[in-house]
PDB file of C-alpha atoms in Angstrom:
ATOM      1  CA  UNK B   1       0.000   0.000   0.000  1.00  0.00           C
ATOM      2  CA  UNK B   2       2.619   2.713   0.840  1.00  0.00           C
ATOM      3  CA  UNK B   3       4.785   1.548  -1.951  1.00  0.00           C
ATOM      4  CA  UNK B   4       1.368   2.298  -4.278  1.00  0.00           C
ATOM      5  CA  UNK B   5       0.868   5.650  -2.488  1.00  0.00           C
ATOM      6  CA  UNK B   6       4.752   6.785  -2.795  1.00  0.00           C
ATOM      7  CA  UNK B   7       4.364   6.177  -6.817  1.00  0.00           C
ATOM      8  CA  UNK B   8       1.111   7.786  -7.439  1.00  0.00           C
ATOM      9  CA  UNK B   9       2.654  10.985  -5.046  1.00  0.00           C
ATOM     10  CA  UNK B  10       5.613  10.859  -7.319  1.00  0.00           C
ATOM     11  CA  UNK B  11       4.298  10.914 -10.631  1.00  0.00           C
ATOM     12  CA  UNK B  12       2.196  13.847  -9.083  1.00  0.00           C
ATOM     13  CA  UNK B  13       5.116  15.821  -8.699  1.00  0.00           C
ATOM     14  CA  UNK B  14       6.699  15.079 -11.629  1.00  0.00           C
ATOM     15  CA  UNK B  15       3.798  15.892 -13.570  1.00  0.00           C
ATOM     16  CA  UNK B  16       3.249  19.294 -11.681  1.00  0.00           C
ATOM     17  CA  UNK B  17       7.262  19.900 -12.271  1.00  0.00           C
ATOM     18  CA  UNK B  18       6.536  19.369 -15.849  1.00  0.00           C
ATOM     19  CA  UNK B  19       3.477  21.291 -16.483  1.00  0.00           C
ATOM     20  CA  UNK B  20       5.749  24.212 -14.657  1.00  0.00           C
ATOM     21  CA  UNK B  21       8.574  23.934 -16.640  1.00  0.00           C
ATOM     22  CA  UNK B  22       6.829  23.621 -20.067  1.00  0.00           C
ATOM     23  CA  UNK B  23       5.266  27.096 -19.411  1.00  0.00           C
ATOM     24  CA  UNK B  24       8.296  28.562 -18.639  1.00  0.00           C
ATOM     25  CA  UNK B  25       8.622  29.148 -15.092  1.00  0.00           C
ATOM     26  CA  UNK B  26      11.522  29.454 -13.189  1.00  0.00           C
ATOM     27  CA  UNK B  27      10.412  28.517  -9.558  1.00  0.00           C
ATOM     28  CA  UNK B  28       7.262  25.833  -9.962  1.00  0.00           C
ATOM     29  CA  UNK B  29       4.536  26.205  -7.809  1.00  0.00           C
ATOM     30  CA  UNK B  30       5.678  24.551  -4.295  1.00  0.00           C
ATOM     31  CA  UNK B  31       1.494  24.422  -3.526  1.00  0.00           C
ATOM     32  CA  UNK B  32       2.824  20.768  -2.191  1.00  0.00           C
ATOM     33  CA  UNK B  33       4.057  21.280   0.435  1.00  0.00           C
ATOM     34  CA  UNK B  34       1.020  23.486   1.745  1.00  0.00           C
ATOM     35  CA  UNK B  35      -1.573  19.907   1.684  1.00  0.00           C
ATOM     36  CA  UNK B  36      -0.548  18.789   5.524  1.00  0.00           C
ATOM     37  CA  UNK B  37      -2.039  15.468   4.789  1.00  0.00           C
ATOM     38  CA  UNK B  38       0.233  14.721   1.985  1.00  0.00           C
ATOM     39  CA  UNK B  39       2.866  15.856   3.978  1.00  0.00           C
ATOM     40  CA  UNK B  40       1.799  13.415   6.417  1.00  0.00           C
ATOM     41  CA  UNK B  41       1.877  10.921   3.915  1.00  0.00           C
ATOM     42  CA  UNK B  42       5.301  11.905   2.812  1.00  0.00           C
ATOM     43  CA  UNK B  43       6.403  11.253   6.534  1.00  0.00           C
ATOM     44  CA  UNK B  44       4.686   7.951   7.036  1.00  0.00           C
ATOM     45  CA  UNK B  45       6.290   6.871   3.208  1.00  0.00           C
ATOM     46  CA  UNK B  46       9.869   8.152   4.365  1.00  0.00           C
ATOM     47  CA  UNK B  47       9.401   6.119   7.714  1.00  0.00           C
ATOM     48  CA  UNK B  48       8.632   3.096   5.705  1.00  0.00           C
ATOM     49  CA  UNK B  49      11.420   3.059   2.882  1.00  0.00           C
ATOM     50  CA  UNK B  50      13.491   2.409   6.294  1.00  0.00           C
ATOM     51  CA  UNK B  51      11.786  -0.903   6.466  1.00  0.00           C
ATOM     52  CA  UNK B  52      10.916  -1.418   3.336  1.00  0.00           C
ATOM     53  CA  UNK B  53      13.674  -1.713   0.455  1.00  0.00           C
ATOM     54  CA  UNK B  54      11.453  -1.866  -2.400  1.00  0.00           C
ATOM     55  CA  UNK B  55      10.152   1.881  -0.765  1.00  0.00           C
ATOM     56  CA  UNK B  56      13.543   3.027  -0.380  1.00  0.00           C
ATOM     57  CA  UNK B  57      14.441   1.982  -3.920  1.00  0.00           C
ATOM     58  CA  UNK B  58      11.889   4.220  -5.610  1.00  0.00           C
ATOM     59  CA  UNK B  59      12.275   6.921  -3.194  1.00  0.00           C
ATOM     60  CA  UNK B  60      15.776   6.749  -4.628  1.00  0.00           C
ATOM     61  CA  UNK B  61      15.118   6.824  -8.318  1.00  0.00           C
ATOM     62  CA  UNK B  62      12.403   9.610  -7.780  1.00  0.00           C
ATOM     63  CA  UNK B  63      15.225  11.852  -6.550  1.00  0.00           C
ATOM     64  CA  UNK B  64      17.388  10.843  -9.038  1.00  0.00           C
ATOM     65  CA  UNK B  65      14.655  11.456 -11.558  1.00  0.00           C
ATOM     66  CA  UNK B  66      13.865  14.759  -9.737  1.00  0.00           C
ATOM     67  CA  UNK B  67      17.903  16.013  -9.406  1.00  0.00           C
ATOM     68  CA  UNK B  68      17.969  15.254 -13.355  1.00  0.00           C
ATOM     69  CA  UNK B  69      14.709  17.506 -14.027  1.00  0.00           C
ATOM     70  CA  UNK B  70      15.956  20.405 -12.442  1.00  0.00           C
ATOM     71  CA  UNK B  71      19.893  19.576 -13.831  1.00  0.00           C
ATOM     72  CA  UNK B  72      18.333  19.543 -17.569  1.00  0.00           C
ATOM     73  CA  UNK B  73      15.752  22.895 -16.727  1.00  0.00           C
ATOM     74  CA  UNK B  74      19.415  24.724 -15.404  1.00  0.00           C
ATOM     75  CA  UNK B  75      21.530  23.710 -18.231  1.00  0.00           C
ATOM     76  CA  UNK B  76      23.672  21.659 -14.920  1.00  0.00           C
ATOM     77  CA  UNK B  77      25.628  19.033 -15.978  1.00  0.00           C
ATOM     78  CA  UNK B  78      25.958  15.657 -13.641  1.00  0.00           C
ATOM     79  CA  UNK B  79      29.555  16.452 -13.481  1.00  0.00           C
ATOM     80  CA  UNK B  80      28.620  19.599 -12.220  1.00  0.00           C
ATOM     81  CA  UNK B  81      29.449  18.874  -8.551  1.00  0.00           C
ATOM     82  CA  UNK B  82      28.505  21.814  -7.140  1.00  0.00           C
ATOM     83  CA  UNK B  83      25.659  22.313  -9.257  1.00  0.00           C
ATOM     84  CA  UNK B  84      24.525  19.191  -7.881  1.00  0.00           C
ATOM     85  CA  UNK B  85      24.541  19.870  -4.449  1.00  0.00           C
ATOM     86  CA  UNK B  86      22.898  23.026  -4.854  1.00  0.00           C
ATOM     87  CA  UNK B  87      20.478  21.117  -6.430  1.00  0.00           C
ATOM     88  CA  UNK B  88      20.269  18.717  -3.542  1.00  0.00           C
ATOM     89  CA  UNK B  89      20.248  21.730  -1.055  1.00  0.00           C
ATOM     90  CA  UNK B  90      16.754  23.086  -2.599  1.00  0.00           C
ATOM     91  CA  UNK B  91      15.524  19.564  -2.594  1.00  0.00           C
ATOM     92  CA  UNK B  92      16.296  18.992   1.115  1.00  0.00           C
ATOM     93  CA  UNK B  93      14.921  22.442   1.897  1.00  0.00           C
ATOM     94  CA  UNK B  94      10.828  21.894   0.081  1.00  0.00           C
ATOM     95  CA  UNK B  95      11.414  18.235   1.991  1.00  0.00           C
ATOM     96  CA  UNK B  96      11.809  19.625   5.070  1.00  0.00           C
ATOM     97  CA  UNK B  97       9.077  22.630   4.807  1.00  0.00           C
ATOM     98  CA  UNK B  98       6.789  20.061   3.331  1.00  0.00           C
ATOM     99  CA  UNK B  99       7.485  17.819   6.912  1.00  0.00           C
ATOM    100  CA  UNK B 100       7.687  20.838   9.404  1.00  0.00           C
ATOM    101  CA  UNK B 101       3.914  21.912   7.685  1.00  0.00           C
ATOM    102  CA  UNK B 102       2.524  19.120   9.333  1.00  0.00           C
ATOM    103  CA  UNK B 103       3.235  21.089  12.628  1.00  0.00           C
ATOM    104  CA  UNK B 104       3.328  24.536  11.557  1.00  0.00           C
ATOM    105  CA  UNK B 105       0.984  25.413   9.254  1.00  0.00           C
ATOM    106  CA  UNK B 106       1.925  28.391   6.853  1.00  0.00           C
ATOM    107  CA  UNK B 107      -0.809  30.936   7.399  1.00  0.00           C
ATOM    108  CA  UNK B 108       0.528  33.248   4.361  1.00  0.00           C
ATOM    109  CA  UNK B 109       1.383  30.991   1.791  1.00  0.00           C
ATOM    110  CA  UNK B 110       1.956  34.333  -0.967  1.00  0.00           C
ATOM    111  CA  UNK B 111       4.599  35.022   1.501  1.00  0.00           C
ATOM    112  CA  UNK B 112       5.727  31.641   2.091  1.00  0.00           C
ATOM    113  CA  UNK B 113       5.871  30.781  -1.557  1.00  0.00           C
ATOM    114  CA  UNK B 114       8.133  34.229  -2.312  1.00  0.00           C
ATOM    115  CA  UNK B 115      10.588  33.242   0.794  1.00  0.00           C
ATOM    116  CA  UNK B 116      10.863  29.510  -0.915  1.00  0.00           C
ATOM    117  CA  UNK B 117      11.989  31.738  -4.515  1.00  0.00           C
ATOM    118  CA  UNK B 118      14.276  33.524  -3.166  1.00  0.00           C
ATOM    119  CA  UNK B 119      15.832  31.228  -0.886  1.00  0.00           C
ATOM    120  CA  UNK B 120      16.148  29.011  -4.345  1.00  0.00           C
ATOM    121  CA  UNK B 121      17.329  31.694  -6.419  1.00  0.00           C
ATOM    122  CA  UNK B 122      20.064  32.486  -4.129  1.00  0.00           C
ATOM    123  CA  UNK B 123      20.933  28.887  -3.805  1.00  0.00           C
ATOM    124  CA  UNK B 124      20.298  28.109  -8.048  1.00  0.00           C
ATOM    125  CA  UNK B 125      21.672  30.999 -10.214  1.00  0.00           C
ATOM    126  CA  UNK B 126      19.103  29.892 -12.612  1.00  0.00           C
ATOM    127  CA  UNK B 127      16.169  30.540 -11.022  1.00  0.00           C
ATOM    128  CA  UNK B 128      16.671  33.961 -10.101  1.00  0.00           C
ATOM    129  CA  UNK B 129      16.821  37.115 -12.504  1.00  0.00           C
ATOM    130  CA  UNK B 130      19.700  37.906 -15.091  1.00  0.00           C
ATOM    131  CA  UNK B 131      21.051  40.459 -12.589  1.00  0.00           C
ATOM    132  CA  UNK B 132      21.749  37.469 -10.468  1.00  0.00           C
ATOM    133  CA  UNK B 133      22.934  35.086 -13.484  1.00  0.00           C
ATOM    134  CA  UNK B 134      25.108  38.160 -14.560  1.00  0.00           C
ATOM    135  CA  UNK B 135      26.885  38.805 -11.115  1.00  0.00           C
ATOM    136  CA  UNK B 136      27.611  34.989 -11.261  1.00  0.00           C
ATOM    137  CA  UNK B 137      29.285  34.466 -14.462  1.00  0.00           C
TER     138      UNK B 137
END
């Protein structure tokens, strides 16, 4: 059952990461991590992989898959070290807002959602404005 629940909540994600990158935007809409109950579920599904190797397995590919959307969408290479751990960084940082909702809920998610874009713009070049790219390069 949780392996069944993990896939379908992947293939969400990857279809909302999608639809966001096809029309062009640079920070998709992190709605997600808003739902508490399928934060919940994230949490109960992240519990199980450590029990469950078949769990852990996908959980693994999924952020593989995930790490090579956002490499392609940012022109990062996978020898790109530090591209990848920025990469990584934002990852770990929607993972852990999406868990700490559960006990927190964001009240202001307009303000929320422009903290998130920032916080990934300053930690992928890409995703902020050409001022930022510019000052990079």
């Amino acid at each position: 059952m949780a392996l069944a629940v993990q896939l379908k909540m992947g293939q969400e994600t990857f279809d909302a990461l999608k639809t966001a990158m096809s029309a062009g935007k640079k920070n998709p809409s992190c709605e997600s991590i808003f739902d508490s109950r399928r934060s919940s579920l994230m949490l109960t599904i992240l519990t199980e992989c450590t029990r469950n190797p078949d769990i852990k397995e996908k959980i693994t590919e999924n952020g593989a898959r995930l790490r090579a959307m956002i490499s392609e969408a940012g022109g990062i290479s996978q020898d790109d070290q530090e591209g990848q751990y920025r990469i990584l960084c934002v990852m770990a940082m929607y993972l852990g807002m999406s868990i700490s909702n559960i006990f927190t809920l964001v009240e202001n998610r307009e303000l929320m959602t422009k903290i998130l874009a920032q916080a990934e713009s300053c930690i992928l070049p890409f995703c902020g404005d050409k001022k930022v790219k510019a000052a990079q390069h």
